[in-house]
Structures are given as C-alpha cells and as structure tokens.
Amino acid sequence: MTATRILPGDHAPWFHAQALSGSPRYAFDSVAGRHVLLLFMGSARFAPTAAALSVVVAHRALFDDAKACFFGITVDPEDAEMGRIAQRLPGLRFFLDYDRSVSRLYHAEEGPERYRPHWLVLDPALRVLGAFPVDRGEEAIACLRGAIEAAPPEPHAPVLVVPDVLEPELCQRLVGYYRDRGGVESGFMREVDGQTVLVHDATHKQRRDVEVDDAELRNSVLARLARRLTPAVQRAFAFEPTRIERHLIACYSAGAGHFRPHRDNTTKGTAHRRFAVTLNLNAGEYDGGDLRFPEFGPRTYRAPTGGAVVFSCSLLHEATPVTRGERFAYLPFLYDEAAAEVREANLKYLGENG
Ligand SMILES: O=C(O)CCC(=O)C(=O)O
Ligand SMILES: [Fe+2]
C-alpha cells in the first residue's frame, strides 16, 4: 500500500468532482496557478479532522485564491447537511467525494473501513511538496507558507516566441478583413454528457471572432507559417505540424475581452490539438491582453506584431483582460497526421453545435 501513496515530487492526479456550492463537475486541474492545500477529511465528525479544519480557519488569511487556496475532500454527506463545512470565498472550498473516487485516486481510502485522513501541499503546477498526517496541520501550513515565500520570482513557461512570421502589411490586411466583417461572439468547447459542445459564458471568455473564408488570404498566412514557423516548431519541440485547425482572427476589446485559464485539448472534440499559436496583429496598440501560463508563475508573454507565441495545448493558459484599445490575433492550432486520426475518430462526439 505505502508504495503507491502520493509522495513529494509526484504530480497530483487530476479529477473532476462536485464542489460544495459550486460546479457539479469542478475541474481540479484548473486550480493550477496558486499553491494548494488539500485535506482528505474522511468525515468532519471525526475529531482529528474537525481539529484540522480549525487549523485552516486559524490561518484563513493565507487562502486568498491568488497565492493559495484550500480544498477539503469529504466522503460524508452529513458534513454538508449539518453545516460542518461551508464554502468561503476566496480560498476555502470542499469537494463532495461521496463515491470516494477522489479518495481512492489519492490513496486516502486504502480499502473498506481504512480511511487515512491527511494533508497534501501542492505547488502552482499541482506537484506535491509535502504530505502530512491529519494531526500535523501546523506543519502542513508551515510547508505551504515556506513554499509561498520561496516561490521563484520569474519562472519561465515552456513556450516558444518567434518574431517576424507575418509582415506588418499582412497583419494590417488581416485586421482590415476583420473590420470589414465585424466579429461574432465566440464560445468555447466543453464536455457535456460525453459530447463536445460549444458553450458561451462571458465570465470565462469574451471575444469576437471572424473566420477567414478568403482562400488567397488564408494561403498567404499558410505560406508564412510553413516557411517561418514550422522549422522553429520542429527545432524547439521535435514536432512536425502538417495540419492546421482554425483560420480565425480574434478581437478582444477593452472591458469586454479576456479568456480565463483553460487548456485547449481537454474535450474529445479537441483532443487532437497539439500546439496553439498566438500571432499578434497589432501588439503596440492595446494594454492588457497578454498570455499567462499560471502553472509557471505570474509572468506574461506578448508576441510582437506579426510574431507568434507557440505552446503545447496541454498547458493551462489565459489571455488577460484588454484594458485599453482592441487586440487582434490570428489563432491557429497545429496538429499532425497521427493527431488527424484522433480527430477523425472523435468526430462522433461532436455535439450539434460543436
Ligand atoms: O488570445 C490568445 O492569445 C489565446 C487564445 C486562446 O487561448 C484560445 O483561443 O484558445
Ligand atoms: Fe486557448
């Protein structure tokens, strides 16, 4: 048993679970970007677990959702029913693990009648920094506090920046193409009952898009990508992109333009995506609107006009809100022949509006 327990250095497994007073299918991987304290509770009826929750309350100020957040995982429906636990924002949340799948995934439940309440401290990439028995809460808090204070100030995300992919004139043509048509509010893909469907939620994403239908304009972009971007991607990532999804010009406007942290390949309908490309078309003309990779710290990235930021579709990333002006970007996804087979096989999961 012990050998399979989750240890410092391990990546905390990802899961979906119901959050108390929150999403019925909360994606744990979207929590990346801050330190995390997990408490596998069993039940708060159990005295050591109740004492552990008091430790969290005593250090409540630590959990501000910016630097750190706390999740208790209960398997006991009575905890919520009797008000022994409650979501307190920012920072304090609970997963209702009534089927015990999360507890088993983390080896907190080691067999019938064998629940092992304990703490895990995770870093912003959701790697385990420390594991502590339930009665060692102050040590867990000290570990968390030490990690927050020691966090490197400038970690670097594994992204590639390639300048000079599209010439300024082509960038202007693309912006003009957008302006002539005007964008439509774009959604994002989500898995609902096993199907990949397009949903709209302005708190998560606000952006207006135009699909480039003009073959000559598309080919102009494709030719530049092939000559100037593909070799850089091959060198940096040993990956040969042969296919492109989306010929899309996006516009984020001040006060109404952002895309909150997400990954680009988490649904069946998007699982084929390998690398995401952000080609900025007017980098000097707006404030905000930068890329951030929360698993790798607060640093932001902005490709120069005509330049690209290329990153794995598995990375958590966000486009920060535009606060002045309008930001235009060309946003293809790259994949290859093997991934094309994945795409083909998953077509059946695309919902009506997917
Ligand atoms: O705005 C960007 O640069 C990134 C957009 C993005 O993440 C997406 O469309 O999935
Ligand atoms: Fe994205």
Coordinates of C-alpha atoms and ligand atoms in Angstrom, one line a residue:
M1 CA 0.0 0.0 0.0
T2 CA 2.6 2.5 1.1
A3 CA 4.5 2.3 -2.1
T4 CA 1.5 3.6 -4.1
R5 CA 0.9 6.6 -1.8
I6 CA 1.4 10.0 -3.3
L7 CA 4.7 11.4 -2.4
P8 CA 6.5 14.8 -2.6
G9 CA 7.6 15.3 -6.2
D10 CA 4.7 13.5 -7.6
H11 CA 2.2 15.2 -9.9
A12 CA -1.2 15.4 -8.1
P13 CA -3.7 13.4 -10.1
W14 CA -6.4 15.4 -11.9
F15 CA -10.0 14.7 -11.5
H16 CA -13.5 16.2 -11.8
A17 CA -15.7 16.3 -8.7
Q18 CA -18.7 18.0 -7.3
A19 CA -17.8 21.2 -5.4
L20 CA -20.0 22.2 -2.4
S21 CA -22.0 25.3 -3.5
G22 CA -20.0 25.2 -6.8
S23 CA -19.8 23.3 -10.1
P24 CA -21.2 19.8 -10.2
R25 CA -18.1 18.9 -12.3
Y26 CA -15.3 21.1 -11.0
A27 CA -12.1 20.5 -13.0
F28 CA -9.3 20.2 -10.4
D29 CA -6.6 20.9 -13.0
S30 CA -7.9 24.4 -13.5
V31 CA -6.8 25.3 -9.9
A32 CA -3.2 25.4 -11.1
G33 CA -1.5 28.8 -10.7
R34 CA -1.5 29.1 -6.9
H35 CA -0.3 26.9 -4.1
V36 CA -3.0 24.4 -2.9
L37 CA -3.6 22.8 0.4
L38 CA -5.7 19.6 0.3
L39 CA -7.2 18.0 3.3
F40 CA -8.6 14.4 2.9
M41 CA -11.1 14.6 5.6
G42 CA -13.0 11.4 5.7
S43 CA -15.7 13.0 7.9
A44 CA -15.6 16.2 9.9
R45 CA -17.4 14.2 12.6
F46 CA -14.0 12.6 13.2
A47 CA -12.3 14.7 16.0
P48 CA -8.8 15.0 14.3
T49 CA -10.5 16.1 11.1
A50 CA -12.6 18.7 13.0
A51 CA -9.3 19.9 14.6
A52 CA -7.6 20.1 11.2
L53 CA -10.4 22.3 9.9
S54 CA -9.9 24.6 12.9
V55 CA -6.2 24.9 11.8
V56 CA -7.4 26.0 8.3
V57 CA -9.7 28.6 9.9
A58 CA -6.8 29.9 12.2
H59 CA -4.7 30.6 9.0
R60 CA -7.6 31.7 6.9
A61 CA -5.8 34.8 5.6
L62 CA -3.4 32.6 3.7
F63 CA -6.1 31.4 1.4
D64 CA -6.8 34.3 -0.9
D65 CA -7.1 32.4 -4.2
A66 CA -4.1 34.4 -5.5
K67 CA -1.3 32.9 -3.6
A68 CA -3.0 29.8 -2.1
C69 CA -6.3 28.0 -1.8
F70 CA -7.7 25.2 0.3
F71 CA -9.8 22.2 -0.6
G72 CA -11.3 19.8 1.9
I73 CA -12.4 16.4 0.5
T74 CA -15.3 14.9 2.4
V75 CA -16.9 11.5 1.9
D76 CA -19.6 12.1 4.4
P77 CA -22.9 13.7 3.2
E78 CA -23.7 14.7 6.8
D79 CA -20.8 17.2 6.8
A80 CA -22.7 19.5 4.4
E81 CA -26.1 18.6 5.7
M82 CA -25.2 19.5 9.3
G83 CA -23.3 22.6 8.3
R84 CA -19.9 21.2 9.5
I85 CA -18.4 22.5 6.2
A86 CA -19.2 25.6 4.0
Q87 CA -17.5 27.2 1.0
R88 CA -15.9 30.5 2.0
L89 CA -14.6 32.6 -0.8
P90 CA -11.9 33.4 -1.5
G91 CA -10.0 30.4 -0.9
L92 CA -11.9 27.7 1.1
R93 CA -13.8 25.0 -0.9
F94 CA -14.9 21.5 -0.5
F95 CA -15.3 18.5 -2.8
L96 CA -18.2 16.1 -2.1
D97 CA -16.5 12.8 -2.7
Y98 CA -19.4 10.6 -1.9
D99 CA -18.5 7.9 -4.3
R100 CA -14.9 8.1 -2.8
S101 CA -13.3 8.1 -6.3
V102 CA -11.1 11.0 -5.4
S103 CA -10.1 9.5 -2.1
R104 CA -9.2 6.3 -3.8
L105 CA -7.2 8.1 -6.5
Y106 CA -5.1 9.7 -3.8
H107 CA -4.9 6.6 -1.7
A108 CA -6.7 8.3 1.2
E109 CA -9.1 5.3 1.2
E110 CA -6.9 2.2 1.3
G111 CA -9.7 -0.3 1.5
P112 CA -13.1 -0.8 3.3
E113 CA -13.0 0.9 6.7
R114 CA -9.5 2.1 6.1
Y115 CA -9.6 5.9 5.5
R116 CA -6.4 7.8 6.0
P117 CA -7.1 11.5 6.7
H118 CA -4.2 13.6 5.6
W119 CA -2.9 16.8 4.2
L120 CA -1.1 17.5 0.8
V121 CA 0.6 20.7 -0.1
L122 CA 0.8 21.4 -3.8
D123 CA 2.8 23.9 -5.8
P124 CA 1.3 26.1 -8.6
A125 CA 1.9 23.3 -11.1
L126 CA 0.0 20.9 -8.8
R127 CA 3.1 18.9 -7.8
V128 CA 3.2 17.6 -4.3
L129 CA 5.5 19.5 -1.9
G130 CA 4.6 17.8 1.3
A131 CA 2.3 15.1 2.8
F132 CA 1.3 15.2 6.5
P133 CA -1.0 13.1 8.7
V134 CA -4.2 14.8 9.7
D135 CA -2.9 15.8 13.2
R136 CA 0.1 17.6 11.8
G137 CA -1.8 20.6 10.4
E138 CA 0.6 23.2 11.6
E139 CA 3.4 21.5 9.8
A140 CA 1.4 21.5 6.6
I141 CA 0.7 25.2 7.0
A142 CA 4.4 25.9 7.7
C143 CA 5.3 23.9 4.5
L144 CA 2.7 25.9 2.5
R145 CA 3.9 29.2 3.9
G146 CA 7.5 28.4 3.3
A147 CA 6.8 27.4 -0.3
I148 CA 4.9 30.6 -1.0
E149 CA 7.7 32.7 0.4
A150 CA 10.3 30.7 -1.5
A151 CA 8.5 30.6 -4.9
P152 CA 10.9 31.7 -7.6
P153 CA 10.0 35.2 -8.8
E154 CA 10.5 34.7 -12.5
P155 CA 9.8 31.0 -13.6
H156 CA 9.7 30.6 -17.3
A157 CA 6.9 28.8 -19.2
P158 CA 8.0 26.2 -21.9
V159 CA 6.7 28.4 -24.7
L160 CA 8.4 29.5 -28.0
V161 CA 8.4 33.1 -29.2
V162 CA 9.0 33.5 -32.9
P163 CA 9.1 37.1 -34.2
D164 CA 8.5 38.1 -37.8
V165 CA 6.2 35.4 -39.1
L166 CA 3.7 37.8 -40.8
E167 CA 4.8 41.1 -42.2
P168 CA 3.2 44.3 -40.9
E169 CA 1.3 44.8 -44.2
L170 CA -0.2 41.3 -43.9
C171 CA -1.2 41.9 -40.3
Q172 CA -2.9 45.1 -41.4
R173 CA -4.7 43.3 -44.1
L174 CA -6.0 40.7 -41.6
V175 CA -7.2 43.5 -39.2
G176 CA -8.9 45.1 -42.2
Y177 CA -10.6 41.9 -43.2
Y178 CA -11.9 41.6 -39.6
R179 CA -13.1 45.2 -39.5
D180 CA -14.9 44.8 -42.9
R181 CA -16.9 41.9 -41.5
G182 CA -17.2 42.5 -37.7
G183 CA -16.8 39.6 -35.3
V184 CA -19.3 37.3 -33.7
E185 CA -19.1 36.4 -30.0
S186 CA -17.1 33.2 -29.8
G187 CA -17.7 30.4 -27.3
F188 CA -15.6 27.5 -26.2
M189 CA -15.8 23.7 -26.2
R190 CA -17.0 21.8 -23.1
E191 CA -17.7 18.2 -22.4
V192 CA -21.4 17.7 -21.6
D193 CA -22.7 14.1 -21.1
G194 CA -19.9 12.7 -23.2
Q195 CA -20.4 15.1 -26.1
T196 CA -18.2 18.1 -27.0
V197 CA -20.4 21.1 -27.3
L198 CA -20.0 24.8 -27.9
V199 CA -20.9 26.9 -24.9
H200 CA -20.9 30.7 -24.2
D201 CA -20.0 32.1 -20.8
A202 CA -18.8 35.7 -20.7
T203 CA -17.2 35.3 -17.3
H204 CA -14.9 32.7 -18.8
K205 CA -14.4 34.1 -22.3
Q206 CA -15.3 37.3 -24.1
R207 CA -14.0 37.7 -27.6
R208 CA -15.4 38.3 -31.1
D209 CA -14.1 36.2 -34.0
V210 CA -14.0 36.2 -37.8
E211 CA -13.3 33.0 -39.7
V212 CA -11.1 33.8 -42.8
D213 CA -13.0 32.4 -45.8
D214 CA -10.9 34.1 -48.5
A215 CA -8.7 31.4 -50.0
E216 CA -6.0 33.8 -51.1
L217 CA -5.7 35.4 -47.7
R218 CA -5.6 32.0 -46.0
N219 CA -2.9 30.8 -48.3
S220 CA -0.8 33.9 -47.7
V221 CA -0.8 33.1 -44.0
L222 CA -0.2 29.4 -44.6
A223 CA 2.8 30.1 -46.7
R224 CA 4.4 32.2 -44.0
L225 CA 3.6 29.6 -41.3
A226 CA 5.2 26.9 -43.4
R227 CA 8.4 28.8 -44.2
R228 CA 8.9 30.8 -40.9
L229 CA 7.1 29.0 -38.1
T230 CA 7.2 25.2 -38.9
P231 CA 11.0 25.0 -38.8
A232 CA 11.1 26.8 -35.4
V233 CA 8.4 24.4 -34.0
Q234 CA 10.3 21.4 -35.3
R235 CA 13.5 22.6 -33.7
A236 CA 12.0 23.6 -30.3
F237 CA 9.6 20.7 -29.9
A238 CA 10.7 17.9 -32.3
F239 CA 7.2 18.0 -33.7
E240 CA 6.3 18.4 -37.4
P241 CA 2.9 20.2 -37.8
T242 CA 1.3 19.1 -41.0
R243 CA -2.3 20.3 -40.3
I244 CA -4.0 23.4 -39.1
E245 CA -7.3 23.8 -37.3
R246 CA -8.9 27.3 -37.5
H247 CA -8.2 30.2 -39.7
L248 CA -9.5 32.7 -37.2
I249 CA -9.0 36.4 -36.5
A250 CA -9.9 37.2 -32.9
C251 CA -10.6 40.6 -31.4
Y252 CA -10.6 41.3 -27.7
S253 CA -11.9 44.8 -26.8
A254 CA -11.2 46.9 -23.7
G255 CA -13.6 45.9 -21.0
A256 CA -15.0 43.0 -23.0
G257 CA -12.0 40.9 -23.9
H258 CA -10.5 38.1 -22.0
F259 CA -10.1 34.3 -21.9
R260 CA -9.8 32.8 -18.4
P261 CA -7.3 29.9 -17.7
H262 CA -8.0 26.9 -19.8
R263 CA -6.4 24.1 -21.7
D264 CA -7.1 23.6 -25.4
N265 CA -7.3 19.9 -25.7
T266 CA -9.5 18.6 -22.8
T267 CA -12.6 17.5 -24.7
K268 CA -12.9 14.6 -27.1
G269 CA -13.6 17.1 -29.9
T270 CA -10.3 19.0 -29.2
A271 CA -8.1 16.1 -28.1
H272 CA -6.2 16.2 -31.5
R273 CA -4.8 19.7 -30.9
R274 CA -1.1 19.6 -30.3
F275 CA 0.2 23.2 -30.3
A276 CA -1.6 26.5 -30.0
V277 CA -0.3 29.6 -31.9
T278 CA -1.0 33.2 -31.0
L279 CA 0.0 35.5 -33.8
N280 CA -0.5 39.1 -32.6
L281 CA -1.6 41.5 -35.3
N282 CA -1.3 44.9 -33.5
A283 CA 0.9 44.4 -30.4
G284 CA 1.6 48.1 -29.8
E285 CA -2.0 49.3 -29.8
Y286 CA -3.6 48.0 -26.6
D287 CA -3.0 47.4 -22.9
G288 CA -3.5 44.1 -21.1
G289 CA -4.3 41.2 -23.4
D290 CA -1.2 39.2 -22.6
L291 CA -0.7 35.5 -22.4
R292 CA -0.1 33.9 -19.0
F293 CA 0.7 30.4 -18.1
P294 CA -0.4 30.1 -14.4
E295 CA 1.4 26.8 -13.8
F296 CA 4.6 28.6 -14.4
G297 CA 4.1 31.8 -12.4
P298 CA 2.7 35.2 -13.0
R299 CA 4.9 36.3 -15.9
T300 CA 3.1 37.4 -19.0
Y301 CA 4.0 37.0 -22.7
R302 CA 3.2 39.1 -25.7
A303 CA 4.4 38.3 -29.2
P304 CA 5.4 41.4 -31.2
T305 CA 3.2 42.4 -34.2
G306 CA 3.5 39.6 -36.8
G307 CA 5.2 37.4 -34.2
A308 CA 4.0 34.2 -32.6
V309 CA 3.8 32.5 -29.2
V310 CA 3.6 28.7 -29.7
F311 CA 2.7 26.5 -26.8
S312 CA 1.5 22.9 -26.0
C313 CA -2.3 22.7 -26.0
S314 CA -1.9 20.9 -22.6
L315 CA -0.6 23.9 -20.8
L316 CA -3.0 26.0 -18.7
H317 CA -3.1 29.4 -20.3
E318 CA -5.1 32.6 -20.2
A319 CA -5.5 35.8 -22.2
T320 CA -5.6 38.6 -19.7
P321 CA -8.2 41.3 -20.0
V322 CA -7.7 44.0 -22.5
T323 CA -7.9 47.3 -20.6
R324 CA -7.3 49.8 -23.5
G325 CA -7.9 49.6 -27.2
E326 CA -8.5 46.4 -29.2
R327 CA -6.3 43.4 -29.5
F328 CA -6.3 41.4 -32.8
A329 CA -4.7 38.0 -33.1
Y330 CA -4.6 35.1 -35.5
L331 CA -5.1 31.9 -33.6
P332 CA -4.5 28.5 -35.3
F333 CA -4.0 25.2 -33.7
L334 CA -1.3 22.8 -35.1
Y335 CA -1.5 19.0 -35.4
D336 CA -0.1 16.2 -37.4
E337 CA -1.2 13.1 -39.3
A338 CA -1.3 10.9 -36.2
A339 CA -3.5 13.5 -34.5
A340 CA -5.7 13.7 -37.6
E341 CA -6.6 10.1 -37.0
V342 CA -7.6 11.1 -33.4
R343 CA -9.7 13.9 -34.8
E344 CA -11.4 11.6 -37.3
A345 CA -12.2 9.0 -34.6
N346 CA -13.6 11.6 -32.3
L347 CA -15.9 13.3 -34.8
K348 CA -18.8 11.3 -33.4
Y349 CA -18.5 13.1 -30.1
L350 CA -19.1 16.5 -31.6
G351 CA -22.5 17.8 -30.4
E352 CA -24.8 19.6 -32.8
N353 CA -23.2 23.0 -32.3
G354 CA -19.7 21.6 -31.8
Ligands
LIG1 O1 -5.7 35.2 -27.1 C1 -4.8 34.4 -27.2 O2 -3.6 34.7 -27.5 C2 -5.0 32.9 -26.9 C3 -6.4 32.5 -27.2 C4 -6.7 31.1 -26.7 O3 -6.2 30.7 -25.7 C5 -7.7 30.3 -27.4 O4 -8.3 30.7 -28.4 O5 -7.8 29.1 -27.1
FE2 FE -6.5 28.6 -25.6

